[in-house]
mmCIF file of C-alpha atoms in Angstrom:
data_model
loop_
_atom_site.group_PDB
_atom_site.id
_atom_site.type_symbol
_atom_site.label_atom_id
_atom_site.label_comp_id
_atom_site.label_asym_id
_atom_site.label_seq_id
_atom_site.Cartn_x
_atom_site.Cartn_y
_atom_site.Cartn_z
ATOM 1 C CA MET B 699 -86.035 -11.327 -16.197
ATOM 2 C CA SER B 700 -83.811 -10.517 -13.251
ATOM 3 C CA LEU B 701 -80.438 -12.611 -13.516
ATOM 4 C CA CYS B 702 -78.540 -13.721 -10.551
ATOM 5 C CA VAL B 703 -74.912 -15.344 -11.235
ATOM 6 C CA LEU B 704 -73.431 -17.581 -9.230
ATOM 7 C CA CYS B 705 -69.760 -18.087 -8.788
ATOM 8 C CA PRO B 706 -68.681 -21.734 -7.297
ATOM 9 C CA GLY B 707 -66.142 -22.348 -4.238
ATOM 10 C CA GLN B 708 -63.294 -24.820 -4.014
ATOM 11 C CA GLY B 709 -64.545 -28.474 -5.411
ATOM 12 C CA SER B 710 -64.843 -27.983 -9.185
ATOM 13 C CA GLN B 711 -61.399 -27.000 -10.064
ATOM 14 C CA SER B 712 -58.833 -29.436 -11.863
ATOM 15 C CA LEU B 713 -56.283 -29.741 -14.075
ATOM 16 C CA ASN B 714 -57.571 -29.277 -17.299
ATOM 17 C CA MET B 715 -60.486 -26.708 -15.933
ATOM 18 C CA PHE B 716 -59.296 -24.002 -18.171
ATOM 19 C CA ASP B 717 -59.812 -26.477 -21.466
ATOM 20 C CA ARG B 718 -63.090 -25.479 -22.006
ATOM 21 C CA LEU B 719 -62.458 -21.494 -22.142
ATOM 22 C CA ARG B 720 -59.066 -21.779 -24.164
ATOM 23 C CA ASN B 721 -60.764 -23.950 -27.152
ATOM 24 C CA ASP B 722 -63.805 -21.801 -27.293
ATOM 25 C CA PRO B 723 -63.332 -18.667 -29.915
ATOM 26 C CA LEU B 724 -65.581 -16.516 -27.562
ATOM 27 C CA ALA B 725 -63.583 -17.040 -24.405
ATOM 28 C CA GLU B 726 -60.070 -17.634 -25.804
ATOM 29 C CA PRO B 727 -59.373 -14.017 -26.325
ATOM 30 C CA ALA B 728 -60.694 -12.985 -22.521
ATOM 31 C CA LEU B 729 -58.833 -15.798 -21.084
ATOM 32 C CA GLN B 730 -55.522 -14.630 -22.721
ATOM 33 C CA ALA B 731 -56.155 -11.182 -21.006
ATOM 34 C CA ALA B 732 -56.203 -12.086 -17.989
ATOM 35 C CA TRP B 733 -54.178 -15.009 -17.730
ATOM 36 C CA GLU B 734 -50.796 -12.916 -16.846
ATOM 37 C CA HIS B 735 -52.527 -12.195 -13.782
ATOM 38 C CA LEU B 736 -52.168 -15.604 -12.280
ATOM 39 C CA PRO B 737 -49.405 -16.679 -10.063
ATOM 40 C CA GLY B 738 -46.316 -18.302 -11.416
ATOM 41 C CA ALA B 739 -47.241 -22.180 -10.672
ATOM 42 C CA VAL B 740 -50.538 -21.946 -12.326
ATOM 43 C CA ARG B 741 -49.716 -19.747 -15.374
ATOM 44 C CA LEU B 742 -46.734 -21.543 -16.322
ATOM 45 C CA GLY B 743 -48.612 -25.097 -16.101
ATOM 46 C CA VAL B 744 -49.473 -27.268 -12.995
ATOM 47 C CA SER B 745 -48.639 -30.771 -14.550
ATOM 48 C CA GLU B 746 -49.981 -32.274 -11.142
ATOM 49 C CA SER B 747 -53.541 -32.345 -10.435
ATOM 50 C CA THR B 748 -52.959 -32.934 -6.762
ATOM 51 C CA CYS B 749 -51.689 -29.019 -6.928
ATOM 52 C CA TYR B 750 -55.553 -28.035 -7.973
ATOM 53 C CA GLN B 751 -56.338 -28.924 -4.424
ATOM 54 C CA THR B 752 -53.888 -26.582 -2.512
ATOM 55 C CA ASN B 753 -55.584 -23.085 -1.897
ATOM 56 C CA ALA B 754 -52.635 -21.438 -3.661
ATOM 57 C CA VAL B 755 -53.376 -22.487 -6.961
ATOM 58 C CA ALA B 756 -57.342 -23.611 -6.669
ATOM 59 C CA GLN B 757 -58.332 -19.797 -5.431
ATOM 60 C CA PRO B 758 -56.623 -17.745 -7.986
ATOM 61 C CA ALA B 759 -57.586 -20.362 -10.595
ATOM 62 C CA LEU B 760 -61.234 -20.188 -9.833
ATOM 63 C CA VAL B 761 -61.483 -16.212 -9.474
ATOM 64 C CA LEU B 762 -60.163 -15.614 -12.735
ATOM 65 C CA TYR B 763 -62.382 -18.460 -14.442
ATOM 66 C CA ALA B 764 -65.111 -16.547 -12.999
ATOM 67 C CA GLY B 765 -63.858 -13.414 -14.404
ATOM 68 C CA VAL B 766 -63.325 -14.716 -17.556
ATOM 69 C CA VAL B 767 -66.901 -15.683 -17.970
ATOM 70 C CA GLY B 768 -67.782 -12.182 -16.235
ATOM 71 C CA GLU B 769 -66.096 -10.392 -19.029
ATOM 72 C CA LEU B 770 -68.151 -12.466 -21.804
ATOM 73 C CA LEU B 771 -71.502 -11.709 -20.226
ATOM 74 C CA ARG B 772 -70.461 -7.512 -20.316
ATOM 75 C CA GLN B 773 -69.505 -7.919 -23.802
ATOM 76 C CA GLN B 774 -72.842 -9.397 -24.701
ATOM 77 C CA GLY B 775 -74.370 -6.848 -22.736
ATOM 78 C CA VAL B 776 -75.830 -9.060 -20.105
ATOM 79 C CA VAL B 777 -75.266 -7.529 -16.766
ATOM 80 C CA PRO B 778 -76.470 -9.642 -14.039
ATOM 81 C CA ALA B 779 -78.716 -7.443 -11.457
ATOM 82 C CA LEU B 780 -77.097 -9.977 -8.513
ATOM 83 C CA VAL B 781 -73.944 -11.768 -7.764
ATOM 84 C CA SER B 782 -73.467 -14.030 -4.951
ATOM 85 C CA GLY B 783 -70.350 -16.898 -4.478
ATOM 86 C CA TYR B 784 -69.726 -19.775 -2.340
ATOM 87 C CA SER B 785 -66.658 -19.588 -0.149
ATOM 88 C CA VAL B 786 -63.596 -18.015 -2.589
ATOM 89 C CA GLY B 787 -66.522 -17.634 -4.698
ATOM 90 C CA GLU B 788 -67.473 -14.737 -3.033
ATOM 91 C CA LEU B 789 -63.989 -12.756 -4.076
ATOM 92 C CA SER B 790 -65.002 -13.907 -7.778
ATOM 93 C CA ALA B 791 -68.514 -12.594 -7.010
ATOM 94 C CA GLN B 792 -66.676 -9.127 -6.430
ATOM 95 C CA VAL B 793 -64.888 -9.437 -9.896
ATOM 96 C CA VAL B 794 -68.152 -10.188 -11.931
ATOM 97 C CA ALA B 795 -70.020 -7.626 -10.540
ATOM 98 C CA GLY B 796 -67.128 -4.854 -11.385
ATOM 99 C CA LYS B 797 -66.424 -4.039 -8.198
ATOM 100 C CA LEU B 798 -62.653 -5.411 -8.483
ATOM 101 C CA SER B 799 -60.739 -5.829 -11.258
ATOM 102 C CA THR B 800 -59.872 -9.650 -12.664
ATOM 103 C CA GLY B 801 -56.661 -8.671 -11.692
ATOM 104 C CA HIS B 802 -56.916 -7.462 -8.158
ATOM 105 C CA GLY B 803 -59.356 -10.284 -7.692
ATOM 106 C CA ILE B 804 -56.322 -12.713 -8.734
ATOM 107 C CA GLU B 805 -54.054 -10.976 -6.624
ATOM 108 C CA LEU B 806 -56.459 -10.977 -3.688
ATOM 109 C CA ALA B 807 -57.084 -14.827 -4.073
ATOM 110 C CA ALA B 808 -53.553 -15.599 -3.832
ATOM 111 C CA LEU B 809 -53.246 -13.333 -0.775
ATOM 112 C CA ARG B 810 -56.351 -14.865 0.861
ATOM 113 C CA ALA B 811 -54.983 -18.745 0.177
ATOM 114 C CA GLN B 812 -51.831 -17.625 1.922
ATOM 115 C CA ARG B 813 -53.708 -16.261 4.779
ATOM 116 C CA MET B 814 -55.515 -19.174 5.389
ATOM 117 C CA ASP B 815 -52.828 -21.394 5.023
ATOM 118 C CA ASP B 816 -50.812 -19.710 7.390
ATOM 119 C CA ALA B 817 -53.892 -19.322 10.282
ATOM 120 C CA SER B 818 -54.662 -22.995 9.789
ATOM 121 C CA PRO B 819 -53.701 -25.448 12.634
ATOM 122 C CA VAL B 820 -52.214 -28.881 10.721
ATOM 123 C CA ASP B 821 -53.883 -31.781 10.017
ATOM 124 C CA HIS B 822 -57.516 -30.352 9.729
ATOM 125 C CA GLY B 823 -59.951 -29.865 7.134
ATOM 126 C CA LEU B 824 -63.772 -30.018 6.422
ATOM 127 C CA MET B 825 -66.428 -32.872 6.203
ATOM 128 C CA ALA B 826 -70.137 -32.540 4.369
ATOM 129 C CA ILE B 827 -72.989 -33.980 6.197
ATOM 130 C CA LYS B 828 -76.076 -34.768 4.029
ATOM 131 C CA GLY B 829 -79.460 -36.550 4.578
ATOM 132 C CA MET B 830 -79.476 -35.655 8.365
ATOM 133 C CA ARG B 831 -81.450 -32.615 9.656
ATOM 134 C CA THR B 832 -78.587 -29.820 10.334
ATOM 135 C CA ALA B 833 -80.616 -29.155 13.632
ATOM 136 C CA VAL B 834 -80.053 -32.680 14.811
ATOM 137 C CA VAL B 835 -76.296 -32.360 13.737
ATOM 138 C CA GLU B 836 -75.671 -29.354 15.712
ATOM 139 C CA THR B 837 -77.579 -30.985 19.208
ATOM 140 C CA LEU B 838 -74.558 -33.831 18.496
ATOM 141 C CA LEU B 839 -71.820 -32.314 17.844
ATOM 142 C CA PRO B 840 -70.611 -30.874 21.324
ATOM 143 C CA LYS B 841 -70.676 -34.409 22.443
ATOM 144 C CA LEU B 842 -68.833 -35.688 20.007
ATOM 145 C CA GLY B 843 -65.808 -33.322 20.155
ATOM 146 C CA GLU B 844 -64.993 -29.787 18.401
ATOM 147 C CA PHE B 845 -66.799 -29.590 15.000
ATOM 148 C CA PRO B 846 -68.197 -26.085 14.431
ATOM 149 C CA VAL B 847 -70.223 -25.878 11.502
ATOM 150 C CA ALA B 848 -68.693 -23.874 8.756
ATOM 151 C CA ILE B 849 -71.278 -23.947 5.930
ATOM 152 C CA TYR B 850 -75.148 -24.340 6.204
ATOM 153 C CA ASN B 851 -76.442 -25.205 2.857
ATOM 154 C CA ASP B 852 -79.843 -26.546 3.789
ATOM 155 C CA GLU B 853 -82.224 -28.369 6.171
ATOM 156 C CA GLN B 854 -79.969 -31.430 5.640
ATOM 157 C CA HIS B 855 -76.890 -30.192 4.359
ATOM 158 C CA CYS B 856 -73.847 -28.625 6.214
ATOM 159 C CA VAL B 857 -70.137 -28.910 6.469
ATOM 160 C CA VAL B 858 -68.310 -29.088 9.585
ATOM 161 C CA GLY B 859 -64.539 -28.613 10.512
ATOM 162 C CA GLY B 860 -62.110 -30.479 12.810
ATOM 163 C CA GLY B 861 -58.889 -32.434 13.100
ATOM 164 C CA LYS B 862 -58.957 -34.679 9.940
ATOM 165 C CA ALA B 863 -58.720 -37.989 12.251
ATOM 166 C CA ALA B 864 -61.818 -36.851 14.706
ATOM 167 C CA LEU B 865 -63.727 -36.190 11.283
ATOM 168 C CA ALA B 866 -63.144 -39.484 10.238
ATOM 169 C CA SER B 867 -64.307 -40.630 13.243
ATOM 170 C CA LEU B 868 -67.200 -38.378 13.561
ATOM 171 C CA GLY B 869 -68.047 -39.350 10.099
ATOM 172 C CA ASN B 870 -68.149 -43.220 10.822
ATOM 173 C CA THR B 871 -70.354 -42.271 14.162
ATOM 174 C CA LEU B 872 -72.825 -40.322 11.879
ATOM 175 C CA GLN B 873 -73.192 -43.168 9.267
ATOM 176 C CA GLN B 874 -73.615 -45.807 11.408
ATOM 177 C CA GLN B 875 -75.759 -44.272 14.037
ATOM 178 C CA HIS B 876 -77.901 -41.829 12.243
ATOM 179 C CA GLY B 877 -77.618 -43.240 8.462
ATOM 180 C CA ALA B 878 -75.997 -39.708 7.244
ATOM 181 C CA HIS B 879 -73.986 -39.492 4.105
ATOM 182 C CA VAL B 880 -70.587 -37.764 4.855
ATOM 183 C CA VAL B 881 -67.889 -36.531 2.249
ATOM 184 C CA HIS B 882 -64.724 -35.286 3.068
ATOM 185 C CA LEU B 883 -63.777 -32.182 1.189
ATOM 186 C CA CYS B 884 -60.540 -32.195 -0.529
ATOM 187 C CA VAL B 885 -59.122 -29.006 1.654
ATOM 188 C CA LYS B 886 -56.627 -28.698 3.841
ATOM 189 C CA VAL B 887 -57.816 -25.680 6.038
ATOM 190 C CA PRO B 888 -60.950 -25.508 8.288
ATOM 191 C CA SER B 889 -62.488 -22.694 6.481
ATOM 192 C CA HIS B 890 -65.233 -20.529 7.911
ATOM 193 C CA THR B 891 -64.307 -21.590 11.702
ATOM 194 C CA HIS B 892 -63.008 -19.580 14.627
ATOM 195 C CA TRP B 893 -59.441 -21.373 13.986
ATOM 196 C CA LEU B 894 -59.040 -19.060 10.859
ATOM 197 C CA LYS B 895 -59.635 -15.563 13.255
ATOM 198 C CA GLN B 896 -56.007 -14.513 12.522
ATOM 199 C CA ALA B 897 -56.605 -14.959 8.531
ATOM 200 C CA SER B 898 -59.764 -12.644 8.925
ATOM 201 C CA VAL B 899 -57.924 -9.854 10.420
ATOM 202 C CA ASP B 900 -54.868 -10.531 8.009
ATOM 203 C CA PHE B 901 -57.093 -10.264 5.090
ATOM 204 C CA ALA B 902 -59.295 -7.357 6.069
ATOM 205 C CA ARG B 903 -55.870 -5.540 5.981
ATOM 206 C CA ASP B 904 -54.937 -6.572 2.208
ATOM 207 C CA LEU B 905 -58.663 -5.601 1.453
ATOM 208 C CA GLN B 906 -58.151 -2.275 2.676
ATOM 209 C CA LYS B 907 -55.380 -1.725 0.088
ATOM 210 C CA VAL B 908 -57.104 -2.359 -2.923
ATOM 211 C CA THR B 909 -58.585 0.018 -5.492
ATOM 212 C CA TRP B 910 -62.789 -0.697 -5.228
ATOM 213 C CA LEU B 911 -64.782 0.273 -8.405
ATOM 214 C CA THR B 912 -68.607 0.990 -8.637
ATOM 215 C CA GLY B 913 -69.852 -2.238 -10.455
ATOM 216 C CA ASP B 914 -73.066 -2.543 -12.022
ATOM 217 C CA SER B 915 -74.449 -5.342 -9.825
ATOM 218 C CA LEU B 916 -75.279 -5.836 -6.435
ATOM 219 C CA VAL B 917 -73.173 -8.583 -4.387
ATOM 220 C CA LEU B 918 -74.961 -10.832 -1.682
ATOM 221 C CA SER B 919 -72.592 -12.337 0.534
ATOM 222 C CA GLY B 920 -72.777 -15.870 2.216
ATOM 223 C CA LEU B 921 -72.994 -14.402 5.568
ATOM 224 C CA ALA B 922 -76.843 -14.918 5.859
ATOM 225 C CA GLY B 923 -77.030 -13.080 2.059
ATOM 226 C CA ARG B 924 -75.808 -9.613 3.556
ATOM 227 C CA VAL B 925 -76.101 -7.201 0.644
ATOM 228 C CA CYS B 926 -72.504 -5.401 0.123
ATOM 229 C CA SER B 927 -73.485 -2.162 -1.104
ATOM 230 C CA ALA B 928 -70.424 -0.214 -0.469
ATOM 231 C CA PRO B 929 -66.650 -0.911 -0.450
ATOM 232 C CA GLN B 930 -66.653 -1.635 3.314
ATOM 233 C CA ASP B 931 -69.350 -4.306 3.535
ATOM 234 C CA SER B 932 -67.586 -5.929 0.996
ATOM 235 C CA ILE B 933 -64.068 -5.681 2.780
ATOM 236 C CA ASP B 934 -66.189 -6.667 6.107
ATOM 237 C CA CYS B 935 -67.820 -9.838 4.418
ATOM 238 C CA LEU B 936 -65.071 -11.170 2.592
ATOM 239 C CA ALA B 937 -62.855 -11.019 5.621
ATOM 240 C CA ARG B 938 -64.981 -12.137 8.172
ATOM 241 C CA GLN B 939 -66.225 -15.439 5.952
ATOM 242 C CA LEU B 940 -62.665 -16.849 6.192
ATOM 243 C CA SER B 941 -63.533 -17.640 9.874
ATOM 244 C CA GLU B 942 -67.181 -17.511 10.429
ATOM 245 C CA ALA B 943 -70.125 -19.796 9.207
ATOM 246 C CA LEU B 944 -71.743 -19.376 5.860
ATOM 247 C CA TYR B 945 -75.539 -19.341 5.428
ATOM 248 C CA TRP B 946 -75.639 -20.237 1.704
ATOM 249 C CA GLY B 947 -79.256 -21.443 1.738
ATOM 250 C CA LEU B 948 -80.278 -18.225 3.471
ATOM 251 C CA ALA B 949 -78.208 -16.404 0.501
ATOM 252 C CA LEU B 950 -80.138 -17.845 -2.290
ATOM 253 C CA ASP B 951 -83.368 -16.918 -0.237
ATOM 254 C CA MET B 952 -82.126 -13.582 -0.385
ATOM 255 C CA ALA B 953 -81.376 -13.390 -3.838
ATOM 256 C CA VAL B 954 -85.094 -14.857 -4.982
ATOM 257 C CA GLU B 955 -86.521 -11.956 -2.089
ATOM 258 C CA GLN B 956 -84.295 -9.198 -3.943
ATOM 259 C CA GLY B 957 -86.197 -10.563 -7.438
ATOM 260 C CA ALA B 958 -83.748 -13.059 -8.664
ATOM 261 C CA THR B 959 -85.636 -15.089 -11.314
ATOM 262 C CA VAL B 960 -82.859 -16.806 -13.345
ATOM 263 C CA PHE B 961 -79.928 -18.375 -12.021
ATOM 264 C CA PHE B 962 -76.440 -18.945 -13.660
ATOM 265 C CA GLU B 963 -73.207 -20.549 -12.349
ATOM 266 C CA THR B 964 -70.365 -19.480 -13.581
ATOM 267 C CA GLY B 965 -68.401 -22.908 -13.538
ATOM 268 C CA PRO B 966 -66.078 -24.541 -13.848
ATOM 269 C CA GLY B 967 -68.780 -27.258 -12.333
ATOM 270 C CA ASN B 968 -72.290 -27.148 -11.404
ATOM 271 C CA THR B 969 -72.652 -27.683 -7.850
ATOM 272 C CA LEU B 970 -74.321 -24.783 -6.929
ATOM 273 C CA SER B 971 -76.911 -24.763 -9.706
ATOM 274 C CA ARG B 972 -77.791 -28.212 -8.624
ATOM 275 C CA MET B 973 -78.564 -26.187 -5.109
ATOM 276 C CA VAL B 974 -80.879 -23.759 -6.654
ATOM 277 C CA ARG B 975 -82.712 -26.393 -8.585
ATOM 278 C CA GLU B 976 -83.406 -28.231 -5.690
ATOM 279 C CA ARG B 977 -84.128 -25.361 -3.726
ATOM 280 C CA PHE B 978 -86.581 -23.575 -6.200
ATOM 281 C CA PRO B 979 -87.247 -25.899 -8.894
ATOM 282 C CA ASP B 980 -89.253 -23.428 -10.526
ATOM 283 C CA LEU B 981 -86.762 -21.279 -11.653
ATOM 284 C CA PRO B 982 -84.266 -21.622 -14.980
ATOM 285 C CA CYS B 983 -81.290 -22.492 -13.702
ATOM 286 C CA ARG B 984 -77.934 -23.504 -15.552
ATOM 287 C CA SER B 985 -74.391 -23.396 -15.456
ATOM 288 C CA LEU B 986 -71.721 -23.099 -18.078
ATOM 289 C CA SER B 987 -70.467 -26.513 -17.789
ATOM 290 C CA ASP B 988 -73.816 -27.641 -18.876
ATOM 291 C CA PHE B 989 -73.407 -26.363 -22.540
ATOM 292 C CA LYS B 990 -70.922 -27.099 -25.214
ATOM 293 C CA THR B 991 -70.116 -23.632 -25.899
ATOM 294 C CA VAL B 992 -69.704 -20.159 -24.096
ATOM 295 C CA GLN B 993 -72.442 -19.221 -27.267
ATOM 296 C CA GLY B 994 -74.917 -21.974 -26.403
ATOM 297 C CA ALA B 995 -74.827 -20.606 -22.977
ATOM 298 C CA LEU B 996 -75.069 -16.960 -23.803
ATOM 299 C CA ASN B 997 -77.885 -18.163 -26.340
ATOM 300 C CA TRP B 998 -79.937 -19.514 -23.220
ATOM 301 C CA LEU B 999 -79.503 -16.692 -21.057
ATOM 302 C CA LEU B 1000 -80.906 -14.225 -24.051
ATOM 303 C CA LYS B 1001 -83.856 -16.576 -24.375
ATOM 304 C CA GLN B 1002 -84.594 -16.230 -20.609
ATOM 305 C CA GLY B 1003 -84.794 -12.587 -21.590
ATOM 306 C CA VAL B 1004 -82.162 -11.471 -19.195
ATOM 307 C CA SER B 1005 -80.023 -8.326 -20.109
#
């Protein structure tokens, strides 16, 4: 069976996100080995849960989490054929695939967060729109204001960017007039939109300075499932995705076309695995967060015949 590992973006992180790894006998050594690479605010213990909603804390934390899970898979001889990540999860995917060291991945996550914060206009963010065809949403948006689509998840689930006050008004309109379900995301930047063009330029320079490794797995970018087979492909995709829309549904389709028959999400949440089950209900798919122990997750993977 061909394994595709999925790495989540912001939204699943929390103050106690590392408890699962810290209290697990298999994961604790790998976590401690990577811990010193974290920025000081996270490494020394952030005590306010709201801090985990900031880019500076959330992005390095998520990359470390995925890097630890990737290391545990390698220790057990589980080498995914494919790895893909959602937003900052694409950086995590490069680490899990072995194309970046965990330390370099965390350092880049901190730089990514800074570039995004520096480029972002004030009082902007993202809003998810569900239960309404994305094609219909796209026809309405130009009439209602400047709301570029940031992420295409599926035919009835997209994410748009904009000023927060304008997004609140848009959400009310879509709910009242079209029956949509909207969710204002806990992010302070309009990721994957034109507002972050300068962040893409600056982050591309950061990525050029890093030592890239060969890796054992193929990385699929959220930019419509583009295959990153060479370092320059990875650099281009990681930089461009800051200011260009992600097509996550197409990335999942590409994974299946490339032969993925089993999906496993690194956690800490299970949002991506739920998306896979909705799109491909016949394929086995779980997240680490579905299991009480890391060993339980590894046992499930081995039962699927992946190696």
